[in-house]
Amino acid sequence: MTGLIRSLWSLMERLVPRASSSLLMLLLAWRTSPEIVGLYVWGVLAYTFVGSLTDATMRQLVVSALRSDKGVELIRAYRRLVVVLGPLVLLLFFLVLWLVSGPDHKSAVLTLLPLALGPAFMAVNIFNIGRLQGQHEWRALATGQLVASLAAMTVGVPLVLLLTNPSGAAIGTVLGELVMMLWCWNATRRLEPYTPVKIRSRRLLREYRSMAAYSGLAWGQGQTDRVFVGAVAGGHTLGVLSLGISLARALGDAVAASSANLLRAELASADTAERAAVGRAVLRRGMFLAAATAFLTAAVAKWILSPILGEEWSPALEIVPILSLCVIPSVLSWSAAIYHVDAATGKKALIGPIASIFIALPVATLSFWSLPALAVGVVLREFTLVTVAYFALGPTAPWRSLGQAVLLTSGLFVVVLVVSVAG
């Protein structure tokens, strides 16, 4: 029961910000056009790319890094660097986007500028995130995310509705990170003081580099289709595809991220003899939660959102049930990095994302045929990533969990086909 409770709190910690982000994009789609949404997506792609190389990477290592004095030094150096470079990189990207945008859209690019502050807030918060995760304070993290997301929506939703441009979504996103930073700082004040062990941690910097490459490539394998579609097919198609992806994966990606967070903490505290069983249990709970969210997402898209959004958004809603199936293999692919860190095989972890990026390019070309075909290709690509990652891990990989994922996804895909034909 304790494991289930931790899973639910960890899920809430990852679910709330994604739900908030998806709501803001949904309202932006309702009040604007696919072209404006596509422009906002370019900003989000840059924002998440920077996050993949910084926050997402450091979260993989922060719990173990806090155990040594060298690890604490690494975290402090990381914070100083990212606070400056993160915003600078985003500002340079927005400048390029402004230069290449048409006259009608240049003002909309300027509304993305608040996003540049996000990486700085996340970098400052990483120390407290690590302390809370390391002590299994999932309830505190989940509550903080709820408060942060409510603050983001309280400000972002009215701005999106009133201004009908991306500024509300951008401000809401950054405000959420700021509130979460303040919440975690306050939550750690009640924790027991700790003293890092004075040992050498020669692997940490090397592992950070390996996992940053892995995280960046993982971002590429997940976003190459949108980058390619946006560059070739234009902002309209990018906006339609991105709304479908946002709706389909908001709940499921939260499950995948929470499972990875929980797996990292559970493996760190498990005995050697119990680690395999503990890992399988965490992944099994994650996959069944992902299946439940896929079903819920498809139902919402079909019976609630279809009557609300205009006809121009119907292609986006059509692919939601298929794309929502991605979240089941995503639970395994997000967690594969944890196993690589645990086995000190960070370099091998790069094989999966590299292979998946090469597959992503031809998969993206399916958008010229139909968006549903692209959606099926994305699901198959997710399973390819998991399979390659597990081959790199070897016999220590949770192969039984992969088999369960294939069976579960296949069954749900049959249900999607039957409902689609009947509807």
Coordinates of C-alpha atoms in Angstrom, one line a residue:
M1 CA 0.0 0.0 0.0
T2 CA 2.9 2.4 0.8
G3 CA 4.2 1.9 -2.7
L4 CA 0.9 2.7 -4.2
I5 CA 0.5 5.8 -2.1
R6 CA 3.9 7.0 -3.2
S7 CA 3.0 6.3 -6.8
L8 CA -0.1 8.4 -6.5
W9 CA 1.7 11.4 -4.9
S10 CA 4.5 11.2 -7.4
L11 CA 1.9 11.1 -10.2
M12 CA 0.3 14.2 -8.8
E13 CA 3.7 16.0 -8.6
R14 CA 4.2 15.4 -12.3
L15 CA 0.5 15.5 -13.5
V16 CA -0.5 18.9 -12.2
P17 CA 2.0 21.1 -14.2
R18 CA 1.3 19.1 -17.4
A19 CA -2.4 19.4 -17.0
S20 CA -2.0 23.2 -16.5
S21 CA 0.2 23.5 -19.6
S22 CA -2.3 21.5 -21.7
L23 CA -5.2 23.6 -20.5
L24 CA -3.4 26.8 -21.4
M25 CA -2.6 25.4 -24.9
L26 CA -6.2 24.3 -25.3
L27 CA -7.6 27.7 -24.4
L28 CA -5.0 29.3 -26.8
A29 CA -6.3 27.0 -29.5
W30 CA -9.9 28.0 -28.7
R31 CA -9.2 31.7 -28.8
T32 CA -6.6 31.9 -31.7
S33 CA -5.7 30.0 -34.8
P34 CA -3.4 27.0 -35.6
E35 CA -0.8 29.5 -36.9
I36 CA -0.6 31.3 -33.5
V37 CA -0.5 28.0 -31.7
G38 CA 2.3 26.8 -34.0
L39 CA 4.3 29.9 -33.1
Y40 CA 3.8 29.2 -29.4
V41 CA 4.9 25.6 -29.9
W42 CA 8.2 26.8 -31.4
G43 CA 8.8 28.6 -28.1
V44 CA 7.8 25.6 -26.0
L45 CA 10.1 23.4 -28.1
A46 CA 13.1 25.6 -27.3
Y47 CA 12.0 25.8 -23.7
T48 CA 11.8 22.1 -23.3
F49 CA 15.0 21.5 -25.2
V50 CA 16.9 23.7 -22.7
G51 CA 15.1 21.9 -19.9
S52 CA 16.1 18.5 -21.2
L53 CA 19.8 19.4 -21.1
T54 CA 19.6 21.0 -17.7
D55 CA 16.7 20.3 -15.3
A56 CA 15.7 16.9 -16.7
T57 CA 19.3 15.7 -16.6
M58 CA 20.1 16.9 -13.1
R59 CA 17.0 15.4 -11.7
Q60 CA 18.4 12.0 -12.8
L61 CA 21.5 12.6 -10.6
V62 CA 20.5 15.0 -7.8
V63 CA 19.5 12.4 -5.2
S64 CA 22.8 10.5 -5.4
A65 CA 24.8 13.7 -5.8
L66 CA 23.5 15.1 -2.5
R67 CA 25.1 12.2 -0.7
S68 CA 28.7 13.5 -1.2
D69 CA 30.5 16.8 -0.9
K70 CA 31.7 16.6 -4.4
G71 CA 28.1 16.0 -5.6
V72 CA 27.0 19.1 -3.7
E73 CA 29.7 21.1 -5.4
L74 CA 28.6 19.9 -8.8
I75 CA 25.0 21.0 -8.1
R76 CA 26.1 24.5 -7.0
A77 CA 28.3 24.9 -10.1
Y78 CA 25.3 23.7 -12.2
R79 CA 23.0 26.3 -10.7
R80 CA 25.5 29.2 -11.3
L81 CA 25.9 28.2 -14.9
V82 CA 22.3 27.5 -15.9
V83 CA 20.9 30.6 -14.2
V84 CA 22.9 32.6 -16.8
L85 CA 23.1 30.4 -19.8
G86 CA 19.5 29.0 -19.8
P87 CA 17.8 32.4 -20.3
L88 CA 20.5 33.5 -22.7
V89 CA 20.0 30.6 -25.0
L90 CA 16.2 31.1 -25.1
L91 CA 16.6 34.8 -25.8
L92 CA 18.9 34.1 -28.8
F93 CA 16.3 31.5 -30.1
F94 CA 13.5 34.1 -29.8
L95 CA 15.6 36.6 -31.7
V96 CA 16.1 34.1 -34.6
L97 CA 12.4 33.3 -34.5
W98 CA 11.5 37.0 -34.7
L99 CA 13.8 37.5 -37.6
V100 CA 12.3 34.7 -39.7
S101 CA 8.7 35.4 -38.8
G102 CA 6.4 37.3 -41.1
P103 CA 5.3 40.9 -40.3
D104 CA 1.9 39.7 -39.0
H105 CA 3.6 37.4 -36.4
K106 CA 6.6 39.4 -35.1
S107 CA 4.6 40.9 -32.3
A108 CA 3.4 37.4 -31.2
V109 CA 7.0 36.3 -31.0
L110 CA 7.6 39.0 -28.4
T111 CA 4.9 37.5 -26.2
L112 CA 7.2 34.4 -25.7
L113 CA 9.9 36.3 -23.9
P114 CA 8.8 35.5 -20.4
L115 CA 9.7 31.8 -21.0
A116 CA 13.4 32.8 -20.8
L117 CA 13.1 33.1 -17.0
G118 CA 12.0 29.5 -16.6
P119 CA 15.4 27.7 -16.7
A120 CA 16.8 30.0 -14.0
F121 CA 13.9 29.3 -11.6
M122 CA 14.3 25.5 -12.2
A123 CA 18.1 25.7 -11.7
V124 CA 17.7 27.5 -8.3
N125 CA 15.1 24.9 -7.2
I126 CA 17.1 21.7 -8.1
F127 CA 18.8 21.5 -4.7
N128 CA 15.5 21.5 -2.8
I129 CA 13.9 19.1 -5.3
G130 CA 16.7 16.6 -4.7
R131 CA 16.3 16.8 -0.9
L132 CA 12.6 16.3 -1.1
Q133 CA 12.8 13.4 -3.5
G134 CA 15.6 11.7 -1.5
Q135 CA 13.4 11.7 1.6
H136 CA 10.3 10.5 -0.3
E137 CA 8.5 13.8 0.3
W138 CA 6.2 13.1 -2.7
R139 CA 3.2 14.6 -0.9
A140 CA 5.0 17.9 -0.4
L141 CA 6.1 18.0 -4.0
A142 CA 2.6 17.2 -5.3
T143 CA 1.1 19.8 -3.1
G144 CA 3.6 22.3 -4.3
Q145 CA 2.9 21.5 -7.9
L146 CA -0.8 21.9 -7.3
V147 CA -0.3 25.3 -5.7
A148 CA 2.1 26.4 -8.5
S149 CA -0.3 25.2 -11.2
L150 CA -3.2 27.0 -9.6
A151 CA -1.2 30.2 -9.5
A152 CA -0.2 29.7 -13.2
M153 CA -3.8 29.1 -14.3
T154 CA -5.2 32.0 -12.1
V155 CA -2.9 34.4 -14.0
G156 CA -2.5 32.6 -17.4
V157 CA -6.1 31.7 -18.2
P158 CA -7.5 35.2 -17.9
L159 CA -4.6 36.6 -19.9
V160 CA -5.1 34.0 -22.7
L161 CA -8.8 34.8 -22.9
L162 CA -8.4 38.5 -22.8
L163 CA -5.3 39.1 -24.9
T164 CA -5.8 36.2 -27.4
N165 CA -2.0 35.7 -27.8
P166 CA 0.6 33.4 -26.3
S167 CA 1.7 35.8 -23.5
G168 CA -0.8 34.4 -21.0
A169 CA 0.5 30.8 -21.5
A170 CA 4.1 32.0 -21.3
I171 CA 3.6 34.0 -18.2
G172 CA 1.6 31.2 -16.6
T173 CA 4.3 28.7 -17.3
V174 CA 7.1 30.8 -15.7
L175 CA 4.9 31.8 -12.8
G176 CA 4.3 28.2 -12.0
E177 CA 8.1 27.5 -11.9
L178 CA 8.6 30.6 -9.6
V179 CA 5.9 29.5 -7.2
M180 CA 7.2 25.9 -7.1
M181 CA 10.7 27.2 -6.4
L182 CA 9.4 29.2 -3.4
W183 CA 7.3 26.3 -2.2
C184 CA 10.2 23.7 -2.2
W185 CA 12.4 26.2 -0.4
N186 CA 9.9 26.5 2.3
A187 CA 9.3 22.7 2.5
T188 CA 12.9 21.9 3.0
R189 CA 13.2 24.1 6.0
R190 CA 11.4 21.5 8.1
L191 CA 13.6 18.6 6.9
E192 CA 16.4 17.2 9.1
P193 CA 19.7 18.9 8.4
Y194 CA 22.1 16.7 6.7
T195 CA 25.9 16.5 6.2
P196 CA 27.2 15.1 2.9
V197 CA 29.7 12.3 3.1
K198 CA 33.2 13.5 2.2
I199 CA 34.0 11.0 -0.5
R200 CA 35.2 11.2 -4.0
S201 CA 32.5 11.3 -6.7
R202 CA 34.6 11.0 -9.8
R203 CA 31.7 9.6 -11.9
L204 CA 29.2 12.4 -11.3
L205 CA 30.3 14.9 -13.9
R206 CA 30.9 12.2 -16.4
E207 CA 27.4 10.8 -15.7
Y208 CA 25.9 14.2 -16.0
R209 CA 27.5 14.6 -19.5
S210 CA 26.3 11.2 -20.6
M211 CA 22.8 11.8 -19.2
A212 CA 22.6 15.3 -20.7
A213 CA 23.4 13.7 -24.1
Y214 CA 20.8 11.0 -23.4
S215 CA 18.2 13.6 -22.3
G216 CA 18.8 15.8 -25.3
L217 CA 18.6 12.9 -27.7
A218 CA 15.4 11.7 -25.9
W219 CA 14.0 15.2 -26.5
G220 CA 15.0 14.8 -30.1
Q221 CA 13.3 11.5 -30.5
G222 CA 10.1 12.8 -29.0
Q223 CA 10.1 16.2 -30.8
T224 CA 11.7 15.5 -34.1
D225 CA 8.3 14.9 -35.7
R226 CA 7.1 18.3 -34.6
V227 CA 10.3 20.1 -35.6
F228 CA 10.3 18.4 -39.0
V229 CA 6.5 19.1 -39.6
G230 CA 6.9 22.7 -38.5
A231 CA 9.9 23.3 -40.7
V232 CA 8.4 21.7 -43.8
A233 CA 4.6 21.8 -43.5
G234 CA 4.4 25.1 -41.7
G235 CA 3.0 26.6 -38.6
H236 CA -0.7 25.6 -39.3
T237 CA 0.1 21.9 -39.4
L238 CA 2.5 22.2 -36.5
G239 CA -0.3 23.9 -34.4
V240 CA -2.8 21.1 -35.3
L241 CA -0.3 18.3 -34.6
S242 CA 0.9 19.9 -31.3
L243 CA -2.6 20.3 -29.9
G244 CA -3.2 16.6 -30.5
I245 CA 0.1 15.6 -28.9
S246 CA -0.5 18.0 -25.9
L247 CA -4.0 16.6 -25.3
A248 CA -3.0 13.0 -25.8
R249 CA 0.1 12.9 -23.6
A250 CA -0.5 15.4 -20.8
L251 CA -1.8 12.8 -18.4
G252 CA 0.3 9.9 -19.6
D253 CA 3.6 11.7 -19.7
A254 CA 3.0 12.7 -16.1
V255 CA 2.6 9.0 -15.3
A256 CA 5.9 8.2 -17.1
A257 CA 7.8 11.0 -15.3
S258 CA 6.3 10.1 -11.9
S259 CA 7.2 6.5 -12.4
A260 CA 10.8 7.4 -13.2
N261 CA 11.0 9.6 -10.1
L262 CA 9.6 6.9 -7.9
L263 CA 11.8 4.2 -9.5
R264 CA 14.9 6.3 -8.8
A265 CA 14.1 6.7 -5.2
E266 CA 12.9 3.1 -4.7
L267 CA 16.0 1.6 -6.2
A268 CA 18.2 3.8 -4.1
S269 CA 16.7 2.5 -0.9
A270 CA 16.1 -1.2 -1.9
D271 CA 18.4 -4.1 -1.0
T272 CA 20.3 -5.7 -3.8
A273 CA 18.2 -8.9 -3.8
E274 CA 15.0 -6.9 -4.0
R275 CA 15.9 -4.4 -6.7
A276 CA 14.5 -6.4 -9.7
A277 CA 11.2 -7.1 -8.0
V278 CA 10.9 -3.5 -6.8
G279 CA 11.6 -2.1 -10.3
R280 CA 9.0 -4.4 -11.9
A281 CA 6.4 -3.4 -9.4
V282 CA 6.9 0.3 -10.0
L283 CA 6.8 -0.1 -13.8
R284 CA 3.7 -2.3 -13.6
R285 CA 1.8 0.3 -11.5
G286 CA 3.0 3.0 -13.9
M287 CA 1.8 1.1 -17.0
F288 CA -1.7 0.4 -15.7
L289 CA -2.0 4.1 -14.6
A290 CA -0.9 5.0 -18.1
A291 CA -3.5 2.8 -19.7
A292 CA -6.2 4.4 -17.5
T293 CA -5.1 7.9 -18.5
A294 CA -5.1 6.8 -22.2
F295 CA -8.7 5.7 -21.9
L296 CA -9.8 8.9 -20.1
T297 CA -7.9 11.1 -22.6
A298 CA -9.6 9.5 -25.6
A299 CA -13.1 9.8 -24.0
V300 CA -12.6 13.5 -23.2
A301 CA -11.4 14.3 -26.7
K302 CA -14.3 12.6 -28.3
W303 CA -17.2 13.6 -26.2
I304 CA -16.2 16.8 -24.6
L305 CA -13.7 18.7 -26.7
S306 CA -15.1 17.8 -30.2
P307 CA -18.3 19.9 -29.7
I308 CA -16.3 22.8 -28.3
L309 CA -13.4 23.3 -30.7
G310 CA -14.0 24.4 -34.3
E311 CA -13.8 22.3 -37.4
E312 CA -10.2 23.4 -38.0
W313 CA -9.1 21.4 -34.9
S314 CA -10.9 18.1 -35.8
P315 CA -7.7 16.6 -37.3
A316 CA -6.0 17.1 -33.9
L317 CA -8.8 15.4 -32.0
E318 CA -8.8 12.5 -34.4
I319 CA -5.3 11.4 -33.5
V320 CA -5.6 11.8 -29.7
P321 CA -6.8 8.2 -29.0
I322 CA -3.9 6.8 -31.0
L323 CA -1.2 9.1 -29.6
S324 CA -2.5 8.5 -26.0
L325 CA -1.2 4.9 -26.4
C326 CA 2.3 6.2 -26.5
V327 CA 2.3 6.7 -22.8
I328 CA 2.5 3.0 -22.0
P329 CA 5.9 2.4 -23.6
S330 CA 6.9 5.9 -22.4
V331 CA 6.7 4.6 -18.8
L332 CA 9.5 2.1 -19.7
S333 CA 11.6 4.5 -21.9
W334 CA 11.6 7.2 -19.2
S335 CA 12.6 4.7 -16.6
A336 CA 15.4 3.1 -18.8
A337 CA 17.6 6.1 -18.0
I338 CA 17.3 5.2 -14.2
Y339 CA 18.6 1.7 -14.9
H340 CA 21.5 3.0 -16.9
V341 CA 22.5 5.4 -14.1
D342 CA 22.2 2.6 -11.6
A343 CA 24.4 0.4 -13.7
A344 CA 26.9 3.2 -14.6
T345 CA 26.2 2.6 -18.3
G346 CA 25.3 6.2 -19.2
K347 CA 27.1 6.0 -22.6
K348 CA 25.1 3.0 -23.6
A349 CA 21.9 4.9 -22.8
L350 CA 22.6 7.1 -25.8
I351 CA 22.0 4.2 -28.3
G352 CA 18.2 4.2 -27.9
P353 CA 17.6 7.9 -28.6
I354 CA 20.1 8.0 -31.5
A355 CA 18.3 5.1 -33.2
S356 CA 14.9 6.6 -32.5
I357 CA 15.8 9.9 -34.0
F358 CA 16.8 8.2 -37.3
I359 CA 13.4 6.5 -37.2
A360 CA 11.6 9.7 -36.3
L361 CA 12.5 11.4 -39.6
P362 CA 10.8 8.9 -41.9
V363 CA 7.9 8.6 -39.3
A364 CA 7.4 12.4 -39.6
T365 CA 7.0 12.1 -43.4
L366 CA 3.8 10.1 -42.7
S367 CA 2.2 13.5 -41.9
F368 CA 2.1 14.2 -45.7
W369 CA -0.1 11.1 -46.0
S370 CA -2.3 11.5 -42.9
L371 CA -2.0 12.5 -39.3
P372 CA -3.4 9.2 -38.0
A373 CA -0.7 7.3 -39.9
L374 CA 1.9 9.6 -38.2
A375 CA 0.3 8.8 -34.9
V376 CA 0.6 5.1 -35.4
G377 CA 4.3 5.6 -36.4
V378 CA 4.9 7.5 -33.2
V379 CA 3.6 4.6 -31.1
L380 CA 5.8 2.1 -32.9
R381 CA 8.8 4.5 -32.5
E382 CA 8.3 4.6 -28.7
F383 CA 8.5 0.8 -28.6
T384 CA 11.6 0.9 -30.7
L385 CA 13.2 3.2 -28.2
V386 CA 12.4 0.9 -25.3
T387 CA 13.6 -2.2 -27.1
V388 CA 16.9 -0.7 -28.1
A389 CA 17.5 0.8 -24.6
Y390 CA 16.8 -2.6 -23.0
F391 CA 19.2 -4.4 -25.4
A392 CA 21.8 -1.9 -24.3
L393 CA 21.1 -2.7 -20.7
G394 CA 21.3 -6.5 -21.3
P395 CA 20.0 -9.1 -18.9
T396 CA 19.5 -6.4 -16.1
A397 CA 16.7 -4.8 -18.2
P398 CA 13.1 -5.5 -17.0
W399 CA 12.1 -7.5 -20.1
R400 CA 9.0 -8.9 -18.5
S401 CA 7.7 -5.3 -18.2
L402 CA 8.2 -4.8 -21.9
G403 CA 6.2 -7.8 -22.7
Q404 CA 3.4 -6.6 -20.5
A405 CA 3.5 -3.2 -22.3
V406 CA 3.2 -4.8 -25.7
L407 CA 0.1 -6.8 -24.7
L408 CA -1.5 -3.9 -22.9
T409 CA -1.0 -1.5 -25.8
S410 CA -2.1 -4.0 -28.4
G411 CA -5.4 -4.6 -26.6
L412 CA -6.1 -0.9 -26.2
F413 CA -5.3 -0.3 -29.9
V414 CA -7.9 -2.9 -30.9
V415 CA -10.4 -1.0 -28.7
V416 CA -9.5 2.3 -30.5
L417 CA -10.0 0.7 -33.9
V418 CA -13.4 -0.7 -33.0
V419 CA -14.6 2.5 -31.5
S420 CA -13.3 4.5 -34.5
V421 CA -15.0 2.2 -37.0
A422 CA -18.3 2.1 -35.0
G423 CA -18.2 5.9 -34.6

